[in-house]
Amino acid sequence: MIIAHCALSLVTVASLALQAVPPQPTAKQQDLDRRMGWFREARFGMFIHWGLYAIPGGQWKGAEVSGAGEWILQTGRIAPLDYMPLQAQFNPVEFDGDEWVRIAKMAGQKYIVITTKHHDGFALWDSRVSSFDVTATPFKRDILKELADACARGGIQLCFYHSIMDWTHGDYLPKRECDARNPEDADFDRYVGYMKEQLKELLSGRYGKIGILWFDGEWESTWTHERGLDLAKYVRSLDPDIIINNRVDKGRNGMAGLNGEGEWAGDYGTPEQEIPATGIAGSDWETCMTMNDTWGWKQSDTNWKSAETMIQMLCDIASKGGNFLLNVGPQPDGRIPAASIERLARIGTWMETNGEAIYGTAASPFTAPPFGRCTQKRLAEGRTRLYLHVFEWPISADGATNSLVIPALKNEIVAVRMLGATSFVSSATRLGDGWSISIPVIAPDSVSSVIAVDVVGIPATGEPKVSPH
Ligand code: FHN
């Protein structure tokens, strides 16, 4: 009996030991984790939409054109051969790469994604395979090279947006309705070869190490899953470490930006102008968003989001394990609009105090905390730091004391710190399945006040296992 008992004990120990070992990531997951490391740390980037479309700025022949500024060729029904002469007007004498990098750093943004070539086909760099590029303008200078050097000086990761769709290239299909050129003369395979040559220029090393190839314009019928796989493989052959978004292929579910069922090329999902309702366990994603309604400069678009709204968006996105790629559309003279700079400055002030609650954090362990949002980071000694982003600051009952309740948290709390009021000494008291935290009467920040709560172990909320929010 004793032997049997021992045997049973050994089996129990062995099975417990097996259960305790988490599954080893596959080689493919390890490769992805390696490439995505800086992206998951950065969490907040600047999107820049800039090109010839900034010159008309949403107007054509004196008339306002509907839609986003960078779509004026299509929405304004302009023949490509009537649009391309804008090249002779492109002279952004106020362009200063160091100033753009200063503004991104002021905001707390860690990477810049700039349109190398948008759907209009105009190249913002010195391309050897096209004369529809910036060197054949009055400005002449290689804008991407100057921005790349400024990013290197400023410690910002440079990334490239590149449109698969090209409204002006003679070989791209389908042609725009008002394009009088004969589609029979077009050769789409030849266009793909041209696109690959331009990507080779962009990843040649002349512009430094590029963090992301942000493809776009993959939705037309001529672009296929087969071509997407081939293009992703080609880019990977130029740089095995570069991150490629999911718009290289055909897996994206529209503006929701995440891939549908099946195996698709691309390292992460790209929700556009929206934030997923919940976190997406096991997936990287990045919401891209305009500050007003247009990506490219449009003089009449003054529908600016408030800085406060965008700060809470940043907290919401990070609490779901995503990145926030916030857009600016520089004016034709090369300056980022003052309204954008003003908002980025306010966001930057918040990030100065609270950036640790965004950078390198993971999604919330809570489904929908009543106080706002939550992000988390693993600490040494098996502890976890929870960052409580409090949007609605509790109202003090007596005007002298105040507290915030964490409704469900089984872990022991070992430390509490107010990020925006470091002189305030917080304490935690067990309250049912959760905790009550002593906090200042007045919120340290009117938009999102952050409380850092260190707990023992991995957070156990006791909630049903769903993605955050
Ligand atoms: O058509 C483009 C648009 O101009 C802009 O570049 C956005 C940014 O992600 N992407 C496409 C619309 O989904």
Coordinates of C-alpha atoms and ligand atoms in Angstrom, one line a residue:
M1 CA 0.0 0.0 0.0
I2 CA 2.8 2.4 0.9
I3 CA 4.4 1.7 -2.5
A4 CA 1.1 2.3 -4.3
H5 CA 0.6 5.4 -2.3
C6 CA 4.2 6.6 -3.2
A7 CA 3.5 5.7 -6.9
L8 CA 0.3 7.8 -6.7
S9 CA 2.1 10.7 -5.2
L10 CA 4.8 10.6 -7.8
V11 CA 2.2 10.6 -10.6
T12 CA 0.4 13.5 -8.9
V13 CA 3.7 15.5 -8.6
A14 CA 4.6 14.7 -12.2
S15 CA 1.2 15.8 -13.5
L16 CA 1.2 19.0 -11.4
A17 CA 4.7 19.7 -12.7
L18 CA 3.6 19.2 -16.3
Q19 CA 0.6 21.5 -15.7
A20 CA 2.8 24.2 -14.2
V21 CA 5.1 24.5 -17.3
P22 CA 3.5 26.9 -19.8
P23 CA 3.6 25.8 -23.4
Q24 CA 6.8 26.8 -25.2
P25 CA 6.2 29.4 -27.9
T26 CA 6.7 28.0 -31.4
A27 CA 9.8 29.2 -33.5
K28 CA 7.3 31.3 -35.5
Q29 CA 5.9 33.0 -32.4
Q30 CA 9.4 33.6 -31.0
D31 CA 10.4 35.3 -34.3
L32 CA 7.3 37.5 -34.2
D33 CA 7.9 38.3 -30.5
R34 CA 11.5 39.3 -31.4
R35 CA 10.4 41.6 -34.2
M36 CA 7.5 43.1 -32.3
G37 CA 9.5 43.9 -29.1
W38 CA 10.0 47.7 -29.8
F39 CA 6.5 48.0 -31.2
R40 CA 4.9 46.7 -28.0
E41 CA 7.2 49.0 -25.9
A42 CA 6.4 52.1 -28.0
R43 CA 2.6 51.9 -27.9
F44 CA 2.2 55.5 -29.3
G45 CA 3.3 56.7 -32.8
M46 CA 2.8 59.6 -35.2
F47 CA 1.2 59.0 -38.6
I48 CA 2.2 61.6 -41.3
H49 CA 0.2 62.0 -44.5
W50 CA 2.0 64.4 -46.8
G51 CA 2.3 64.7 -50.6
L52 CA 1.1 66.7 -53.6
Y53 CA -2.5 66.6 -52.3
A54 CA -1.5 69.1 -49.6
I55 CA -1.2 71.7 -52.3
P56 CA -4.9 71.8 -53.3
G57 CA -5.8 71.1 -49.6
G58 CA -9.3 69.9 -50.5
Q59 CA -10.1 72.4 -53.1
W60 CA -9.9 72.2 -57.0
K61 CA -10.4 75.1 -59.4
G62 CA -12.0 77.1 -56.6
A63 CA -14.5 74.5 -55.5
E64 CA -14.5 72.5 -52.3
V65 CA -14.0 68.7 -52.9
S66 CA -15.7 66.2 -50.6
G67 CA -13.8 63.6 -48.8
A68 CA -10.3 63.3 -47.3
G69 CA -7.6 65.7 -48.6
E70 CA -5.4 62.9 -49.9
W71 CA -8.3 61.5 -52.0
I72 CA -8.8 64.6 -54.1
L73 CA -7.7 63.0 -57.4
Q74 CA -10.5 60.4 -57.0
T75 CA -13.2 62.3 -55.2
G76 CA -12.6 65.4 -57.3
R77 CA -12.7 63.2 -60.5
I78 CA -9.4 64.7 -61.6
A79 CA -7.7 63.0 -64.6
P80 CA -4.3 61.7 -63.4
L81 CA -2.7 63.7 -66.3
D82 CA -4.3 66.8 -64.9
Y83 CA -3.3 66.1 -61.3
M84 CA 0.4 65.2 -61.9
P85 CA 1.4 68.8 -62.9
L86 CA 1.0 69.7 -59.2
Q87 CA 4.5 68.4 -59.0
A88 CA 5.7 71.7 -60.4
Q89 CA 4.2 73.5 -57.5
F90 CA 5.6 71.4 -54.7
N91 CA 8.0 73.6 -52.7
P92 CA 7.6 73.2 -49.0
V93 CA 10.2 75.7 -47.9
E94 CA 9.2 75.4 -44.3
F95 CA 9.8 71.7 -44.1
D96 CA 12.2 70.8 -41.2
G97 CA 12.6 67.1 -40.3
D98 CA 14.1 68.0 -36.9
E99 CA 11.0 70.1 -36.1
W100 CA 8.7 67.2 -37.0
V101 CA 10.8 64.9 -34.8
R102 CA 10.7 67.5 -31.9
I103 CA 6.9 67.6 -32.1
A104 CA 6.6 63.8 -32.1
K105 CA 8.9 63.6 -29.1
M106 CA 7.1 66.4 -27.3
A107 CA 3.9 64.3 -27.6
G108 CA 5.6 61.2 -26.3
Q109 CA 5.4 59.4 -29.7
K110 CA 8.1 56.9 -30.2
Y111 CA 7.8 56.2 -33.9
I112 CA 6.8 58.0 -37.1
V113 CA 5.0 56.3 -40.0
I114 CA 5.2 58.6 -43.1
T115 CA 3.6 58.2 -46.5
T116 CA 6.5 57.4 -48.9
K117 CA 3.9 57.1 -51.7
H118 CA 0.2 57.5 -51.2
H119 CA -2.5 56.4 -53.7
D120 CA -1.6 59.3 -56.1
G121 CA 1.8 57.6 -56.8
F122 CA 4.0 60.6 -55.9
A123 CA 7.3 59.6 -54.3
L124 CA 8.5 61.6 -51.3
W125 CA 12.1 60.4 -51.9
D126 CA 14.7 60.4 -54.7
S127 CA 13.4 57.4 -56.7
R128 CA 15.6 56.0 -59.5
V129 CA 12.6 54.3 -61.2
S130 CA 10.2 57.3 -61.4
S131 CA 10.4 60.9 -62.3
F132 CA 7.1 61.5 -60.4
D133 CA 9.1 62.1 -57.3
V134 CA 10.2 64.9 -55.0
T135 CA 13.6 65.5 -56.8
A136 CA 11.7 66.6 -59.9
T137 CA 9.9 69.4 -58.0
P138 CA 11.1 73.0 -57.2
F139 CA 12.0 71.6 -53.8
K140 CA 14.4 69.0 -55.2
R141 CA 15.5 67.7 -51.7
D142 CA 15.0 64.0 -50.6
I143 CA 12.4 64.6 -47.9
L144 CA 12.6 61.0 -46.6
K145 CA 16.4 61.2 -46.3
E146 CA 16.2 64.4 -44.3
L147 CA 13.4 62.9 -42.0
A148 CA 15.4 59.7 -41.6
D149 CA 18.5 61.6 -40.5
A150 CA 16.3 63.7 -38.1
C151 CA 14.8 60.5 -36.6
A152 CA 18.3 59.0 -36.1
R153 CA 19.4 62.2 -34.3
G154 CA 16.2 62.3 -32.2
G155 CA 15.9 58.6 -31.4
I156 CA 12.6 58.1 -33.1
Q157 CA 11.9 54.9 -35.1
L158 CA 11.2 55.7 -38.7
C159 CA 8.5 53.6 -40.5
F160 CA 7.2 53.7 -44.0
Y161 CA 3.6 53.8 -45.3
H162 CA 3.4 52.5 -48.9
S163 CA 0.3 52.3 -51.1
I164 CA -0.2 49.2 -53.2
M165 CA -2.8 51.2 -55.1
D166 CA -1.4 53.8 -57.6
W167 CA -3.8 56.0 -59.4
T168 CA -1.2 57.6 -61.8
H169 CA 1.1 54.8 -62.8
G170 CA 0.3 53.6 -66.3
D171 CA 0.5 49.9 -65.4
Y172 CA -1.7 50.0 -62.3
L173 CA -5.2 48.5 -62.7
P174 CA -8.0 49.2 -62.4
K175 CA -7.7 52.8 -63.8
R176 CA -9.7 55.7 -62.3
E177 CA -12.9 56.5 -64.2
C178 CA -11.6 59.8 -65.5
D179 CA -8.3 58.3 -66.6
A180 CA -8.3 58.5 -70.4
R181 CA -5.3 56.1 -70.8
N182 CA -6.1 52.8 -72.4
P183 CA -6.2 50.0 -69.8
E184 CA -5.1 47.6 -72.6
D185 CA -1.7 49.3 -72.5
A186 CA -1.4 48.5 -68.7
D187 CA 0.6 45.5 -67.4
F188 CA -0.1 44.9 -63.7
D189 CA 2.8 42.4 -63.3
R190 CA 5.1 45.2 -64.6
Y191 CA 3.5 47.5 -62.0
V192 CA 4.3 45.1 -59.2
G193 CA 7.9 44.9 -60.4
Y194 CA 8.0 48.7 -60.3
M195 CA 6.6 48.7 -56.8
K196 CA 9.2 46.1 -55.7
E197 CA 12.0 48.3 -57.1
Q198 CA 10.7 51.3 -55.1
L199 CA 10.5 49.2 -52.0
K200 CA 14.1 48.0 -52.6
E201 CA 15.1 51.7 -52.7
L202 CA 13.3 52.5 -49.5
L203 CA 14.8 49.5 -47.6
S204 CA 18.3 49.9 -49.2
G205 CA 19.7 51.3 -45.9
R206 CA 19.9 54.9 -47.3
Y207 CA 17.0 55.8 -44.9
G208 CA 18.4 53.8 -42.0
K209 CA 16.7 50.8 -40.3
I210 CA 13.0 51.0 -41.1
G211 CA 10.7 49.7 -38.3
I212 CA 7.5 49.0 -40.1
L213 CA 6.4 48.7 -43.7
W214 CA 2.8 50.0 -43.4
F215 CA 1.1 48.8 -46.6
D216 CA -2.3 50.3 -47.6
G217 CA -4.6 50.2 -50.7
E218 CA -4.8 46.5 -50.8
W219 CA -8.6 46.3 -51.3
E220 CA -8.9 46.5 -55.1
S221 CA -9.6 43.3 -57.1
T222 CA -6.2 43.3 -58.9
W223 CA -4.5 42.7 -55.5
T224 CA -4.8 39.1 -54.5
H225 CA -3.8 36.9 -51.6
E226 CA -1.2 35.3 -53.8
R227 CA 0.3 38.7 -54.6
G228 CA 0.2 39.6 -50.9
L229 CA 2.1 36.5 -49.8
D230 CA 4.6 37.2 -52.5
L231 CA 5.1 40.8 -51.5
A232 CA 5.5 40.0 -47.8
K233 CA 8.1 37.4 -48.7
Y234 CA 9.9 39.9 -50.9
V235 CA 10.0 42.5 -48.2
R236 CA 11.1 39.9 -45.6
S237 CA 14.0 39.1 -48.1
L238 CA 15.1 42.7 -48.0
D239 CA 14.8 43.0 -44.2
P240 CA 14.1 39.9 -42.0
D241 CA 13.5 42.1 -39.0
I242 CA 11.0 44.6 -40.4
I243 CA 7.4 44.6 -39.2
I244 CA 4.8 44.3 -41.9
N245 CA 1.2 45.3 -41.2
N246 CA -1.8 43.1 -42.4
R247 CA -2.6 45.4 -45.3
V248 CA 0.1 43.7 -47.4
D249 CA -2.5 40.8 -47.9
K250 CA -6.2 40.4 -48.2
G251 CA -7.1 39.3 -44.7
R252 CA -8.3 42.6 -43.2
N253 CA -12.0 43.0 -42.2
G254 CA -12.5 46.5 -43.5
M255 CA -12.0 49.4 -41.0
A256 CA -12.2 47.0 -38.1
G257 CA -8.7 46.2 -39.4
L258 CA -8.3 42.7 -37.9
N259 CA -7.8 39.6 -40.0
G260 CA -10.6 37.2 -40.6
E261 CA -10.3 33.4 -40.4
G262 CA -7.4 31.8 -42.2
E263 CA -3.7 32.3 -42.7
W264 CA -2.8 35.8 -43.9
A265 CA 0.5 37.6 -44.3
G266 CA 1.2 40.5 -42.0
D267 CA 2.4 40.9 -38.4
Y268 CA -0.4 42.9 -36.9
G269 CA -4.0 44.3 -37.3
T270 CA -4.8 47.8 -38.3
P271 CA -8.2 49.2 -37.0
E272 CA -8.8 52.5 -38.7
Q273 CA -10.7 55.4 -37.1
E274 CA -12.0 53.0 -34.5
I275 CA -10.9 51.2 -31.3
P276 CA -11.8 47.5 -30.9
A277 CA -14.5 46.8 -28.2
T278 CA -12.2 44.5 -26.4
G279 CA -8.6 43.5 -26.3
I280 CA -7.6 40.7 -28.7
A281 CA -5.7 38.1 -26.8
G282 CA -2.6 36.9 -28.6
S283 CA -2.8 39.6 -31.3
D284 CA -0.8 42.8 -31.9
W285 CA -2.8 45.7 -33.4
E286 CA -2.6 49.4 -33.9
T287 CA -5.5 51.8 -34.2
C288 CA -4.7 54.6 -36.7
M289 CA -6.8 57.8 -36.3
T290 CA -7.0 61.4 -37.6
M291 CA -7.2 64.3 -35.3
N292 CA -9.9 65.9 -37.5
D293 CA -11.6 64.0 -40.3
T294 CA -8.9 64.0 -43.0
W295 CA -5.5 62.3 -43.2
G296 CA -4.0 64.7 -45.7
W297 CA -4.1 68.5 -45.2
K298 CA -7.6 69.9 -45.9
Q299 CA -8.0 73.6 -45.2
S300 CA -11.7 73.4 -44.5
D301 CA -11.5 70.5 -42.0
T302 CA -11.6 72.1 -38.6
N303 CA -13.4 69.2 -36.9
W304 CA -10.6 68.7 -34.4
K305 CA -10.9 66.1 -31.6
S306 CA -9.9 67.5 -28.2
A307 CA -6.6 66.5 -26.6
E308 CA -8.6 65.2 -23.7
T309 CA -10.5 62.8 -26.0
M310 CA -7.3 61.6 -27.5
I311 CA -5.6 61.0 -24.1
Q312 CA -8.5 58.8 -23.1
M313 CA -8.3 57.0 -26.4
L314 CA -4.6 56.3 -25.8
C315 CA -5.4 54.9 -22.4
D316 CA -8.3 52.8 -23.8
I317 CA -6.2 51.4 -26.6
A318 CA -3.2 50.5 -24.3
S319 CA -5.7 48.9 -21.9
K320 CA -6.7 46.5 -24.7
G321 CA -3.0 45.8 -25.7
G322 CA -2.9 48.0 -28.8
N323 CA -0.9 50.8 -30.2
F324 CA -2.2 54.3 -31.1
L325 CA -1.0 55.8 -34.4
L326 CA -2.2 59.4 -34.3
N327 CA -2.1 61.3 -37.6
V328 CA -0.9 64.8 -38.7
G329 CA -1.4 66.2 -42.2
P330 CA 1.3 68.8 -42.9
Q331 CA 0.5 71.9 -44.9
P332 CA 1.9 72.5 -48.4
D333 CA 4.7 74.7 -46.9
G334 CA 5.9 71.8 -44.7
R335 CA 4.5 72.9 -41.4
I336 CA 2.5 70.6 -39.2
P337 CA -0.8 72.5 -38.5
A338 CA -0.9 74.6 -35.3
A339 CA -4.1 72.9 -34.2
S340 CA -2.3 69.5 -34.3
I341 CA 0.8 70.8 -32.4
E342 CA -1.4 72.3 -29.7
R343 CA -3.1 68.9 -29.1
L344 CA 0.1 67.0 -29.2
A345 CA 1.6 69.3 -26.6
R346 CA -1.3 68.6 -24.2
I347 CA -1.0 64.9 -24.8
G348 CA 2.7 65.2 -24.2
T349 CA 2.2 66.9 -20.9
W350 CA 0.1 64.0 -19.8
M351 CA 2.6 61.5 -21.1
E352 CA 5.4 63.2 -19.2
T353 CA 3.7 62.3 -15.9
N354 CA 2.0 59.1 -16.9
G355 CA 4.0 57.6 -19.9
E356 CA 5.1 54.6 -17.8
A357 CA 1.4 53.6 -17.7
I358 CA 1.4 53.3 -21.5
Y359 CA 4.9 52.3 -22.7
G360 CA 5.6 48.6 -22.6
T361 CA 2.3 47.8 -20.9
A362 CA 0.0 44.9 -21.5
A363 CA -3.8 44.6 -21.6
S364 CA -5.9 45.0 -18.5
P365 CA -6.7 41.9 -16.3
F366 CA -10.1 43.4 -15.7
T367 CA -13.1 43.2 -18.1
A368 CA -14.5 46.7 -17.5
P369 CA -13.2 48.5 -14.4
P370 CA -15.8 51.0 -13.1
F371 CA -13.2 53.7 -12.6
G372 CA -11.9 53.8 -16.2
R373 CA -9.1 51.6 -17.7
C374 CA -6.2 49.5 -16.5
T375 CA -2.8 48.5 -18.0
Q376 CA -0.2 46.3 -16.4
K377 CA 3.5 45.4 -16.4
R378 CA 5.3 42.4 -15.0
L379 CA 7.9 43.3 -12.3
A380 CA 10.7 41.3 -10.9
E381 CA 10.2 39.0 -7.9
G382 CA 7.0 37.7 -9.5
R383 CA 5.0 40.9 -8.9
T384 CA 2.8 42.9 -11.2
R385 CA 2.2 46.6 -11.4
L386 CA -1.3 47.6 -12.3
Y387 CA -1.9 51.1 -13.6
L388 CA -5.4 52.3 -12.8
H389 CA -6.4 55.0 -15.3
V390 CA -9.1 56.8 -13.5
F391 CA -11.4 58.8 -15.8
E392 CA -14.1 59.5 -13.2
W393 CA -12.4 60.6 -10.0
P394 CA -14.5 59.6 -6.9
I395 CA -16.2 62.4 -5.1
S396 CA -15.0 62.8 -1.5
A397 CA -17.9 62.3 1.0
D398 CA -16.3 64.6 3.7
G399 CA -14.0 66.8 1.7
A400 CA -11.1 65.6 3.7
T401 CA -10.6 61.9 2.7
N402 CA -11.3 60.0 -0.5
S403 CA -11.0 56.4 -1.7
L404 CA -11.2 54.3 -4.9
V405 CA -12.5 50.8 -5.0
I406 CA -11.0 47.9 -7.0
P407 CA -14.1 45.6 -6.9
A408 CA -12.4 42.3 -7.6
L409 CA -8.7 41.5 -7.0
K410 CA -7.6 38.5 -5.1
N411 CA -3.9 39.4 -5.0
E412 CA -2.2 41.0 -2.1
I413 CA -1.3 44.7 -2.7
V414 CA 2.2 45.6 -1.6
A415 CA 2.5 49.2 -2.8
V416 CA 0.4 52.1 -4.1
R417 CA 1.7 55.3 -5.8
M418 CA -0.1 58.2 -7.3
L419 CA 1.7 59.1 -10.6
G420 CA 0.4 62.6 -10.7
A421 CA 0.7 63.3 -6.9
T422 CA 3.8 61.5 -5.7
S423 CA 3.8 63.3 -2.4
F424 CA 0.4 61.8 -1.5
V425 CA 0.8 58.6 0.6
S426 CA -1.8 56.1 -0.5
S427 CA -2.7 52.9 1.3
A428 CA -4.8 49.8 0.5
T429 CA -7.4 48.1 2.7
R430 CA -9.0 44.8 1.8
L431 CA -12.7 45.3 0.9
G432 CA -14.6 42.1 0.2
D433 CA -13.1 40.5 -2.9
G434 CA -11.4 43.7 -3.8
W435 CA -9.6 46.7 -2.2
S436 CA -10.2 50.2 -1.2
I437 CA -7.3 52.6 -2.0
S438 CA -6.9 56.0 -0.2
I439 CA -6.6 58.7 -2.8
P440 CA -6.4 62.6 -2.9
V441 CA -9.6 64.5 -2.6
I442 CA -8.9 66.3 -5.9
A443 CA -7.9 64.3 -9.1
P444 CA -4.2 64.9 -10.1
D445 CA -5.3 65.1 -13.7
S446 CA -8.7 66.2 -15.1
V447 CA -8.6 63.7 -17.9
S448 CA -7.0 60.5 -16.6
S449 CA -5.3 60.2 -13.2
V450 CA -3.1 57.1 -12.8
I451 CA -2.6 55.1 -9.7
A452 CA 0.2 52.5 -9.7
V453 CA -0.7 49.4 -7.6
D454 CA 1.9 46.7 -7.1
V455 CA 0.5 43.2 -6.4
V456 CA 2.0 39.8 -5.6
G457 CA 1.9 37.4 -8.5
I458 CA -0.2 37.6 -11.7
P459 CA -3.5 39.5 -11.2
A460 CA -6.4 37.2 -10.3
T461 CA -9.7 39.1 -10.6
G462 CA -12.0 36.2 -10.3
E463 CA -13.9 37.5 -13.3
P464 CA -15.0 35.1 -16.2
K465 CA -12.1 34.7 -18.6
V466 CA -12.8 37.3 -21.4
S467 CA -10.6 39.8 -23.1
P468 CA -10.4 43.2 -21.3
H469 CA -13.3 45.4 -21.8
Ligands
FHN1 O1 -7.3 55.4 -48.5 C1 -6.4 55.5 -47.4 C2 -6.5 56.8 -46.7 O2 -6.2 57.8 -47.6 C3 -5.6 56.8 -45.5 O3 -4.2 56.6 -46.0 C4 -5.9 55.6 -44.5 C5 -5.0 55.6 -43.4 O4 -4.9 54.3 -42.9 N1 -5.9 54.4 -45.3 C6 -6.8 54.3 -46.4 C7 -8.2 54.3 -46.0 O5 -8.5 53.1 -45.3

